[in-house]
Short mmCIF file of C-alpha atoms and ligand atoms in Angstrom, two decimals:
data_model
loop_
_atom_site.label_atom_id
_atom_site.label_comp_id
_atom_site.label_asym_id
_atom_site.label_seq_id
_atom_site.Cartn_x
_atom_site.Cartn_y
_atom_site.Cartn_z
CA UNK A 23 18.38 -15.44 18.15
CA UNK A 24 14.90 -13.95 17.68
CA UNK A 25 13.80 -15.44 14.38
CA UNK A 26 11.17 -12.76 13.87
CA UNK A 27 13.79 -10.06 13.52
CA UNK A 28 15.35 -11.55 10.41
CA UNK A 29 14.99 -10.09 6.94
CA UNK A 30 13.93 -12.33 4.04
CA UNK A 31 17.53 -12.70 2.96
CA UNK A 32 18.75 -13.58 6.47
CA UNK A 33 15.91 -16.03 7.05
CA UNK A 34 16.64 -17.63 3.69
CA UNK A 35 20.29 -18.12 4.66
CA UNK A 36 19.21 -19.70 7.96
CA UNK A 37 16.86 -22.08 6.17
CA UNK A 38 19.52 -22.94 3.65
CA UNK A 39 22.11 -23.67 6.32
CA UNK A 40 19.68 -25.78 8.31
CA UNK A 41 19.83 -23.47 11.36
CA UNK A 42 16.05 -23.65 11.65
CA UNK A 43 13.11 -24.88 9.61
CA UNK A 44 10.23 -22.97 8.07
CA UNK A 45 7.98 -24.56 10.71
CA UNK A 46 10.25 -23.10 13.46
CA UNK A 47 10.12 -19.72 11.80
CA UNK A 48 6.35 -19.87 11.35
CA UNK A 49 5.77 -20.93 14.96
CA UNK A 50 7.94 -18.05 16.19
CA UNK A 51 5.75 -15.58 14.29
CA UNK A 52 2.47 -17.22 15.33
CA UNK A 53 3.55 -17.02 18.97
CA UNK A 54 4.49 -13.37 18.60
CA UNK A 55 1.17 -12.57 16.92
CA UNK A 56 -0.66 -14.23 19.83
CA UNK A 57 1.14 -12.03 22.31
CA UNK A 58 0.76 -8.83 20.31
CA UNK A 59 -1.74 -6.11 21.21
CA UNK A 60 -1.26 -4.10 17.99
CA UNK A 61 -4.46 -5.42 16.31
CA UNK A 62 -2.47 -5.75 13.10
CA UNK A 63 -4.26 -8.96 12.05
CA UNK A 64 -7.97 -9.43 11.41
CA UNK A 65 -7.50 -13.18 11.08
CA UNK A 66 -4.62 -15.51 11.70
CA UNK A 67 -4.50 -18.42 9.26
CA UNK A 68 -2.63 -20.72 11.60
CA UNK A 69 -3.56 -24.04 9.97
CA UNK A 70 -2.77 -22.77 6.51
CA UNK A 71 0.53 -21.29 7.71
CA UNK A 72 1.73 -24.52 9.30
CA UNK A 73 0.65 -26.55 6.29
CA UNK A 74 2.51 -24.18 3.96
CA UNK A 75 5.59 -24.27 6.19
CA UNK A 76 5.67 -28.07 6.05
CA UNK A 77 5.43 -28.00 2.27
CA UNK A 78 8.20 -25.38 2.18
CA UNK A 79 10.43 -27.51 4.44
CA UNK A 80 10.08 -30.39 1.98
CA UNK A 81 11.13 -28.12 -0.88
CA UNK A 82 14.04 -26.81 1.16
CA UNK A 83 15.19 -30.36 1.86
CA UNK A 84 15.24 -31.02 -1.87
CA UNK A 85 17.66 -28.10 -2.23
CA UNK A 86 15.74 -26.45 -5.03
CA UNK A 87 14.11 -23.37 -3.53
CA UNK A 88 13.99 -19.62 -4.00
CA UNK A 89 14.31 -16.65 -1.66
CA UNK A 90 10.66 -16.56 -0.57
CA UNK A 91 10.34 -20.28 0.12
CA UNK A 92 9.42 -20.93 3.74
CA UNK A 93 9.31 -17.23 4.65
CA UNK A 94 6.19 -16.12 6.60
CA UNK A 95 4.24 -13.12 5.34
CA UNK A 96 1.05 -11.19 6.05
CA UNK A 97 -1.61 -10.25 3.51
CA UNK A 98 -3.85 -7.19 3.57
CA UNK A 99 -7.44 -8.25 4.10
CA UNK A 100 -8.53 -6.82 0.76
CA UNK A 101 -6.51 -9.45 -1.12
CA UNK A 102 -8.13 -12.85 -1.52
CA UNK A 103 -6.57 -16.03 -0.17
CA UNK A 104 -8.74 -18.99 -1.21
CA UNK A 105 -10.99 -20.40 1.52
CA UNK A 106 -9.88 -17.81 4.09
CA UNK A 107 -11.91 -14.91 5.34
CA UNK A 108 -11.60 -11.71 3.33
CA UNK A 109 -13.44 -8.83 4.98
CA UNK A 110 -11.80 -5.67 3.61
CA UNK A 111 -12.36 -4.62 7.25
CA UNK A 112 -16.06 -4.15 6.53
CA UNK A 113 -19.10 -5.49 8.37
CA UNK A 114 -20.67 -6.17 4.99
CA UNK A 115 -18.01 -8.85 4.35
CA UNK A 116 -17.56 -9.96 7.96
CA UNK A 117 -18.36 -13.59 7.17
CA UNK A 118 -17.18 -13.67 3.57
CA UNK A 119 -14.66 -16.27 2.61
CA UNK A 120 -12.61 -15.92 -0.58
CA UNK A 121 -13.59 -18.33 -3.37
CA UNK A 122 -10.21 -18.16 -5.11
CA UNK A 123 -6.63 -16.91 -4.79
CA UNK A 124 -5.65 -13.48 -6.03
CA UNK A 125 -2.95 -13.80 -8.71
CA UNK A 126 -0.35 -12.37 -6.33
CA UNK A 127 -1.26 -15.11 -3.84
CA UNK A 128 -0.95 -17.86 -6.48
CA UNK A 129 2.47 -16.44 -7.29
CA UNK A 130 3.53 -16.37 -3.63
CA UNK A 131 2.25 -19.91 -3.14
CA UNK A 132 4.25 -21.04 -6.12
CA UNK A 133 7.32 -19.42 -4.56
CA UNK A 134 6.72 -21.46 -1.39
CA UNK A 135 5.59 -18.56 0.82
CA UNK A 136 3.91 -19.07 4.19
CA UNK A 137 0.79 -16.99 4.84
CA UNK A 138 0.34 -16.07 8.51
CA UNK A 139 -2.90 -14.16 8.21
CA UNK A 140 -4.86 -11.21 6.94
CA UNK A 141 -4.09 -7.71 8.10
CA UNK A 142 -6.20 -4.78 9.16
CA UNK A 143 -7.02 -1.93 6.80
CA UNK A 144 -9.38 1.00 6.60
CA UNK A 145 -12.74 -0.29 5.40
CA UNK A 146 -12.46 -1.11 1.67
CA UNK A 147 -9.02 0.54 1.90
CA UNK A 148 -10.53 4.02 2.28
CA UNK A 149 -8.54 5.97 4.81
CA UNK A 150 -5.10 6.88 6.11
CA UNK A 151 -5.07 5.51 9.64
CA UNK A 152 -6.96 2.15 9.87
CA UNK A 153 -9.45 4.00 12.07
CA UNK A 154 -12.09 3.33 9.40
CA UNK A 155 -11.77 -0.42 9.99
CA UNK A 156 -14.99 -1.97 11.29
CA UNK A 157 -12.81 -4.11 13.57
CA UNK A 158 -10.81 -1.58 15.55
CA UNK A 159 -7.75 0.53 14.90
CA UNK A 160 -4.23 -0.91 14.54
CA UNK A 161 -1.60 0.60 16.81
CA UNK A 162 1.72 1.94 15.65
CA UNK A 163 4.51 -0.29 17.06
CA UNK A 164 6.70 2.80 17.66
CA UNK A 165 4.05 4.47 19.83
CA UNK A 166 0.87 2.59 20.64
CA UNK A 167 -1.11 5.78 21.18
CA UNK A 168 -0.62 6.60 17.50
CA UNK A 169 -1.98 5.29 14.21
CA UNK A 170 0.14 3.14 11.87
CA UNK A 171 -1.16 5.07 8.85
CA UNK A 172 -3.41 3.51 6.28
CA UNK A 173 -5.01 1.98 4.64
CA UNK A 174 -2.41 -0.84 4.72
CA UNK A 175 -1.75 -0.01 8.40
CA UNK A 176 -2.09 -3.62 9.56
CA UNK A 177 0.51 -4.77 7.03
CA UNK A 178 2.96 -1.97 7.91
CA UNK A 179 2.51 -2.50 11.67
CA UNK A 180 2.93 -6.27 11.25
CA UNK A 181 6.28 -5.82 9.49
CA UNK A 182 7.49 -3.05 11.82
CA UNK A 183 6.40 -5.05 14.88
CA UNK A 184 8.10 -8.26 13.65
CA UNK A 185 4.78 -10.06 13.30
CA UNK A 186 5.61 -10.99 9.69
CA UNK A 187 8.79 -11.01 7.67
CA UNK A 188 7.08 -8.99 4.92
CA UNK A 189 3.56 -8.13 3.84
CA UNK A 190 1.43 -7.25 0.86
CA UNK A 191 -0.53 -4.03 0.83
CA UNK A 192 -2.45 -2.09 -1.78
CA UNK A 193 -2.08 1.53 -2.80
CA UNK A 194 -4.79 3.61 -4.44
CA UNK A 195 -3.69 7.03 -3.25
CA UNK A 196 -0.90 6.29 -0.80
CA UNK A 197 -1.97 3.23 1.17
CA UNK A 198 1.35 1.40 0.91
CA UNK A 199 3.76 4.33 1.15
CA UNK A 200 2.08 6.40 3.87
CA UNK A 201 1.78 3.56 6.45
CA UNK A 202 5.31 2.41 5.53
CA UNK A 203 6.55 5.92 6.28
CA UNK A 204 4.66 6.14 9.57
CA UNK A 205 5.88 2.69 10.69
CA UNK A 206 9.49 3.00 9.52
CA UNK A 207 9.44 0.21 6.93
CA UNK A 208 9.84 0.13 3.15
CA UNK A 209 6.70 0.34 1.00
CA UNK A 210 6.74 0.09 -2.77
CA UNK A 211 3.80 1.18 -4.90
CA UNK A 212 4.46 -0.30 -8.36
CA UNK A 213 3.59 1.32 -11.70
CA UNK A 214 -0.09 0.91 -12.54
CA UNK A 215 -0.24 -2.35 -14.47
CA UNK A 216 2.99 -3.85 -13.14
CA UNK A 217 1.16 -6.19 -10.73
CA UNK A 218 -2.12 -7.99 -11.38
CA UNK A 219 -5.16 -6.70 -9.49
CA UNK A 220 -7.06 -9.96 -9.95
CA UNK A 221 -8.42 -10.97 -6.56
CA UNK A 222 -7.93 -7.56 -4.99
CA UNK A 223 -11.21 -6.15 -3.69
CA UNK A 224 -11.61 -3.02 -5.79
CA UNK A 225 -11.51 0.48 -4.37
CA UNK A 226 -10.84 2.64 -7.45
CA UNK A 227 -9.84 0.38 -10.32
CA UNK A 228 -7.92 2.97 -12.35
CA UNK A 229 -5.63 3.56 -9.37
CA UNK A 230 -5.42 0.35 -7.29
CA UNK A 231 -2.07 -1.46 -7.20
CA UNK A 232 -0.75 -4.24 -4.96
CA UNK A 233 2.79 -3.93 -3.63
CA UNK A 234 5.21 -5.12 -0.96
CA UNK A 235 5.88 -3.76 2.51
CA UNK A 236 9.19 -5.04 3.85
CA UNK A 237 11.96 -4.43 6.35
CA UNK A 238 14.42 -3.17 3.78
CA UNK A 239 14.78 -2.30 0.13
CA UNK A 240 16.40 -5.58 -0.84
CA UNK A 241 13.44 -7.57 0.53
CA UNK A 242 10.99 -5.25 -1.27
CA UNK A 243 12.76 -6.03 -4.50
CA UNK A 244 12.55 -9.78 -3.87
CA UNK A 245 8.80 -9.63 -3.27
CA UNK A 246 8.11 -7.25 -6.12
CA UNK A 247 9.97 -9.46 -8.53
CA UNK A 248 7.89 -12.44 -7.43
CA UNK A 249 4.50 -10.75 -7.90
CA UNK A 250 4.90 -8.54 -10.98
CA UNK A 251 4.05 -9.32 -14.59
CA UNK A 252 1.22 -9.79 -17.03
CA UNK A 253 -1.84 -11.75 -15.97
CA UNK A 254 -4.60 -12.72 -18.36
CA UNK A 255 -7.12 -12.19 -15.57
CA UNK A 256 -6.32 -8.47 -15.37
CA UNK A 257 -6.48 -6.74 -18.75
CA UNK A 258 -4.67 -3.68 -17.35
CA UNK A 259 -1.61 -5.70 -16.32
CA UNK A 260 1.35 -5.50 -18.64
CA UNK A 261 4.07 -7.81 -19.76
CA UNK A 262 6.81 -6.59 -17.50
CA UNK A 263 9.90 -8.30 -16.32
CA UNK A 264 11.83 -6.70 -13.51
CA UNK A 265 15.49 -6.38 -14.29
CA UNK A 266 17.86 -5.31 -11.63
CA UNK A 267 19.81 -2.16 -12.40
CA UNK A 268 22.63 -0.57 -10.50
CA UNK A 269 21.97 3.16 -10.53
CA UNK A 270 24.44 5.21 -8.56
CA UNK A 271 23.89 8.69 -7.17
CA UNK A 272 26.80 10.14 -9.12
CA UNK A 273 25.47 12.13 -12.05
CA UNK A 274 21.87 11.17 -11.24
CA UNK A 275 19.39 13.97 -11.86
CA UNK A 276 17.06 14.25 -8.89
CA UNK A 277 14.01 16.47 -9.23
CA UNK A 278 12.67 18.31 -6.20
CA UNK A 279 9.15 19.66 -6.76
CA UNK A 280 9.06 23.20 -5.44
CA UNK A 281 5.30 23.05 -4.76
CA UNK A 282 5.80 20.14 -2.33
CA UNK A 283 7.74 22.16 0.23
CA UNK A 284 4.99 24.51 1.29
CA UNK A 285 2.66 25.29 4.14
CA UNK A 286 1.34 22.19 5.87
CA UNK A 287 4.62 20.27 5.73
CA UNK A 288 5.89 19.90 9.28
CA UNK A 289 9.25 21.66 9.64
CA UNK A 290 10.92 18.63 11.20
CA UNK A 291 9.80 16.40 8.35
CA UNK A 292 11.05 19.00 5.87
CA UNK A 293 14.41 19.08 7.63
CA UNK A 294 14.85 15.32 7.34
CA UNK A 295 13.86 15.28 3.65
CA UNK A 296 16.06 18.27 2.77
CA UNK A 297 18.94 16.61 4.58
CA UNK A 298 18.53 13.51 2.39
CA UNK A 299 18.49 15.65 -0.74
CA UNK A 300 21.68 17.33 0.41
CA UNK A 301 23.33 13.98 1.15
CA UNK A 302 22.47 12.82 -2.37
CA UNK A 303 24.00 16.01 -3.75
CA UNK A 304 27.20 15.44 -1.78
CA UNK A 305 27.28 11.90 -3.20
CA UNK A 306 27.33 13.39 -6.69
CA UNK A 307 23.68 13.75 -7.69
CA UNK A 308 22.53 16.81 -9.53
CA UNK A 309 19.57 18.43 -7.76
CA UNK A 310 17.09 20.03 -10.14
CA UNK A 311 14.17 22.13 -8.98
CA UNK A 312 11.07 21.04 -10.87
CA UNK A 313 7.53 22.32 -10.97
CA UNK A 314 4.39 20.19 -10.75
CA UNK A 315 1.85 23.02 -10.87
CA UNK A 316 -1.27 20.88 -11.30
CA UNK A 317 -0.48 18.85 -8.16
CA UNK A 318 -2.38 21.47 -6.17
CA UNK A 319 -5.58 20.09 -7.73
CA UNK A 320 -4.63 16.44 -7.22
CA UNK A 321 -6.49 15.91 -3.96
CA UNK A 322 -9.70 17.45 -5.33
CA UNK A 323 -9.31 15.43 -8.52
CA UNK A 324 -8.69 12.18 -6.57
CA UNK A 325 -11.71 12.75 -4.35
CA UNK A 326 -13.91 12.93 -7.45
CA UNK A 327 -12.42 10.13 -9.56
CA UNK A 328 -11.92 7.81 -6.55
CA UNK A 329 -15.51 8.08 -5.27
CA UNK A 330 -16.91 7.85 -8.83
CA UNK A 331 -15.20 4.49 -9.25
CA UNK A 332 -16.13 3.47 -5.69
CA UNK A 333 -19.81 4.12 -6.34
CA UNK A 334 -19.64 1.78 -9.33
CA UNK A 335 -17.40 -0.87 -7.71
CA UNK A 336 -19.31 -1.11 -4.45
CA UNK A 337 -22.73 -1.38 -6.09
CA UNK A 338 -22.19 -5.15 -6.08
CA UNK A 339 -22.53 -5.22 -2.28
CA UNK A 340 -26.30 -5.16 -2.42
CA UNK A 341 -27.21 -7.68 0.24
CA UNK A 342 -27.88 -10.31 -2.40
CA UNK A 343 -24.73 -11.24 -4.29
CA UNK A 344 -22.17 -11.09 -1.50
CA UNK A 345 -21.82 -10.89 2.24
CA UNK A 346 -24.26 -9.37 4.68
CA UNK A 347 -27.91 -9.66 3.75
CA UNK A 348 -30.57 -8.22 6.01
CA UNK A 349 -34.16 -9.32 5.61
CA UNK A 350 -36.54 -6.59 4.42
CA UNK A 351 -40.12 -6.00 3.34
CA UNK A 352 -39.17 -5.65 -0.30
CA UNK A 353 -36.07 -5.42 -2.49
CA UNK A 354 -35.42 -1.75 -1.72
CA UNK A 355 -35.70 -2.45 1.98
CA UNK A 356 -33.12 -5.27 1.68
CA UNK A 357 -30.73 -2.87 -0.10
CA UNK A 358 -31.25 -0.09 2.41
CA UNK A 359 -30.80 -2.30 5.45
CA UNK A 360 -27.87 -4.35 4.13
CA UNK A 361 -25.91 -1.36 2.86
CA UNK A 362 -27.05 0.85 5.74
CA UNK A 363 -25.83 -1.58 8.39
CA UNK A 364 -22.97 -3.09 6.39
CA UNK A 365 -21.02 -0.01 5.31
CA UNK A 366 -19.24 2.43 7.62
CA UNK A 367 -19.43 6.23 7.48
CA UNK A 368 -16.44 6.90 5.20
CA UNK A 369 -17.52 4.30 2.64
CA UNK A 370 -21.06 5.73 2.58
CA UNK A 371 -19.66 9.25 2.21
CA UNK A 372 -17.65 8.23 -0.84
CA UNK A 373 -20.46 6.24 -2.45
CA UNK A 374 -22.69 9.30 -2.14
CA UNK A 375 -20.05 11.71 -3.50
CA UNK A 376 -19.33 9.31 -6.35
CA UNK A 377 -22.98 8.88 -7.25
CA UNK A 378 -23.41 12.65 -7.22
CA UNK A 379 -20.41 13.46 -9.44
CA UNK A 380 -21.55 10.88 -12.00
CA UNK A 381 -25.16 12.00 -12.03
CA UNK A 382 -26.57 13.64 -15.11
CA UNK A 383 -26.17 17.39 -14.85
CA UNK A 384 -23.07 17.13 -12.65
CA UNK A 385 -21.00 14.69 -14.69
CA UNK A 386 -19.47 17.41 -16.88
CA UNK A 387 -18.89 19.79 -14.00
CA UNK A 388 -17.14 17.26 -11.77
CA UNK A 389 -16.18 13.90 -13.24
CA UNK A 390 -15.21 15.12 -16.70
CA UNK A 391 -13.31 18.09 -15.27
CA UNK A 392 -11.45 15.81 -12.88
CA UNK A 393 -10.42 13.58 -15.79
CA UNK A 394 -9.09 16.65 -17.58
CA UNK A 395 -7.15 17.69 -14.49
CA UNK A 396 -5.79 14.14 -14.24
CA UNK A 397 -4.41 14.57 -17.75
CA UNK A 398 -2.70 17.83 -16.73
CA UNK A 399 -1.13 16.11 -13.75
CA UNK A 400 0.16 13.36 -16.04
CA UNK A 401 1.63 16.00 -18.35
CA UNK A 402 3.38 17.72 -15.43
CA UNK A 403 5.14 14.50 -14.49
CA UNK A 404 5.95 13.66 -18.11
CA UNK A 405 7.59 17.09 -18.50
CA UNK A 406 9.51 16.61 -15.24
CA UNK A 407 10.84 13.23 -16.33
CA UNK A 408 12.24 14.82 -19.49
CA UNK A 409 14.61 16.65 -17.18
CA UNK A 410 15.23 14.32 -14.26
CA UNK A 411 15.74 10.61 -13.52
CA UNK A 412 13.92 10.43 -10.20
CA UNK A 413 11.93 12.71 -7.89
CA UNK A 414 12.64 13.05 -4.15
CA UNK A 415 9.90 14.42 -1.88
CA UNK A 416 8.14 13.71 1.42
CA UNK A 417 5.69 10.80 1.77
CA UNK A 418 3.57 12.35 4.48
CA UNK A 419 3.47 15.95 5.71
CA UNK A 420 3.61 14.69 9.30
CA UNK A 421 4.76 11.61 11.26
CA UNK A 422 2.29 9.20 12.90
CA UNK A 423 -0.55 11.13 14.52
CA UNK A 424 -2.52 10.28 17.64
CA UNK A 425 -5.37 7.80 17.42
CA UNK A 426 -8.53 9.92 17.23
CA UNK A 427 -6.72 13.13 16.32
CA UNK A 428 -8.12 13.35 12.79
CA UNK A 429 -10.88 10.78 12.94
CA UNK A 430 -13.73 13.31 12.88
CA UNK A 431 -12.26 15.57 10.24
CA UNK A 432 -12.22 13.93 6.80
CA UNK A 433 -10.49 16.87 5.09
CA UNK A 434 -7.58 16.84 7.51
CA UNK A 435 -7.33 13.05 7.05
CA UNK A 436 -7.37 13.46 3.25
CA UNK A 437 -4.39 15.83 3.55
CA UNK A 438 -2.27 12.94 4.84
CA UNK A 439 -1.99 11.84 1.19
CA UNK A 440 -1.16 15.17 -0.38
CA UNK A 441 2.24 13.90 -1.56
CA UNK A 442 1.26 10.37 -2.48
CA UNK A 443 -1.84 11.06 -4.57
CA UNK A 444 -0.54 13.21 -7.48
CA UNK A 445 1.84 10.59 -8.89
CA UNK A 446 -0.83 7.91 -8.46
CA UNK A 447 -3.11 9.86 -10.80
CA UNK A 448 -0.27 9.60 -13.34
CA UNK A 449 0.10 5.83 -12.73
CA UNK A 450 3.72 6.22 -11.61
CA UNK A 451 5.72 4.02 -9.22
CA UNK A 452 7.02 5.29 -5.89
CA UNK A 453 8.62 4.03 -2.73
CA UNK A 454 8.71 5.13 0.88
CA UNK A 455 12.05 4.45 2.46
CA UNK A 456 12.85 5.22 6.11
CA UNK A 457 15.46 7.97 6.40
CA UNK A 458 15.04 9.50 9.84
CA UNK A 459 13.05 9.93 13.01
CA UNK A 460 11.38 12.68 14.99
CA UNK A 461 11.76 11.41 18.54
CA UNK A 462 10.84 7.78 18.06
CA UNK A 463 8.52 8.44 15.12
CA UNK A 464 9.87 7.34 11.72
CA UNK A 465 9.91 9.53 8.63
CA UNK A 466 10.06 8.18 5.09
CA UNK A 467 11.48 9.71 1.95
CA UNK A 468 9.43 9.23 -1.21
CA UNK A 469 11.28 8.39 -4.41
CA UNK A 470 9.13 8.58 -7.54
CA UNK A 471 10.24 7.25 -10.91
CA UNK A 472 8.93 7.21 -14.43
CA UNK A 473 6.66 4.36 -15.53
CA UNK A 474 8.21 0.91 -15.01
CA UNK A 475 11.39 2.31 -13.49
CA UNK A 476 11.10 0.29 -10.29
CA UNK A 477 14.65 -0.89 -10.94
CA UNK A 478 16.00 2.66 -10.70
CA UNK A 479 13.83 3.51 -7.68
CA UNK A 480 14.88 0.39 -5.79
CA UNK A 481 18.51 0.82 -6.64
CA UNK A 482 18.64 4.41 -5.35
CA UNK A 483 16.38 3.63 -2.37
CA UNK A 484 18.93 0.99 -1.35
CA UNK A 485 21.59 3.68 -1.24
CA UNK A 486 19.64 6.12 0.94
CA UNK A 487 17.79 3.83 3.39
CA UNK A 488 18.78 4.16 7.05
CA UNK A 489 20.79 1.19 8.06
CA UNK A 490 20.15 1.24 11.81
N1 LIG B 13 -5.90 7.54 2.06
C1 LIG B 13 -6.34 7.52 0.70
C2 LIG B 13 -7.83 7.31 0.68
O1 LIG B 13 -8.40 7.33 1.71
C3 LIG B 13 -5.65 6.44 -0.05
C4 LIG B 13 -6.16 5.10 0.26
C5 LIG B 13 -5.52 4.01 -0.54
O2 LIG B 13 -4.47 4.22 -1.17
N2 LIG B 13 -6.16 2.86 -0.57
O3 LIG B 13 -8.40 7.11 -0.34
#
């Protein structure tokens, strides 16, 4: 038996029945990571993993342990694990070590989880392919000449390549769902506020959310349940308790946004998504065409609001407070050198756009307008959810693309998130669940729900996921 192929549930059963220990499981993953050429991990926390596995084995012996106890996972390198490196895949944080645990990590530790290491991402989670990482691209396990998606590409590739039983990622505009779709795993982006952001290196704070990437829907639910809820360290987190709900397809009203099936969506992806919609209809769901007219402005809106928040959030990396500090003739010289050498091209691009749209004279024309558009997008979704229970649509307009194919064309890269960004601007939850393949390249279906309806999303996702 290859231990690394097990789901959380299966591994839990094995631990419970004494078929193997958490140390066995952990060693199997560590060995596999060593042999892997995917570049999914930026650092492997071997000592920590083995120490956690031993603690978990003690708990298991006592008989009182939950589903995540002793199960090895991978953590995106923008989420802090105390005393371990946390680079956000940036040169500016290359030697930075986290001073404390993110709340999600404290929760996983409490559940007895085993942390194998930190996974690759686009620098400061800005990108859709991991090509913006300062430490090399991650390869897609289904085709190593292709990207795994991004920014949580390392986490998605780790789970798809059996280098971790599950992983945590973060999603600002699609970074959990898009790589999950491209790697054929399940990625859940929770409602804004459902999971604490404390200890997550900020990209755009009004959008960032941490969520699970797992092998199946059931595992995603287990991890989500363990990490969600109010945290006093994040004032935007809400008191939320996940309650499982059995939602069937019969009588369910599924909205299909007409604007989402337009030019740019690859015909083979469209075919797979339409096929899923039809299968749901045959199973008794009522398919309702809906309109999300303001979604056409979502990308433009996101690339104003996102950079505006980035320019504020990343001001702290000044060569003095954190990370890389280059000597200079005076203070300005220190700033210029540290930021100039520390940040990559995409991060610099966004800091500059963000500074521009917030500057006096342009604030009203760009930032304020984008906030108004964001409100319209919210209203579109609110109107849709008066009529339907869930929305079905694509995650990505195309399957995994070739490494290098879009790297020099930011606009074409930004289009990768055309279906994942609009609902993010409305703070809604969504999942990517694998439903088909083009050749050997996976395609995910996106299921979007109303605020805090993860239970409904997960329940229906469990019914449609491919069970190969
Ligand atoms: N790809 C999008 C971007 O580059 C989304 C990234 C994310 O969700 N972190 O901003």
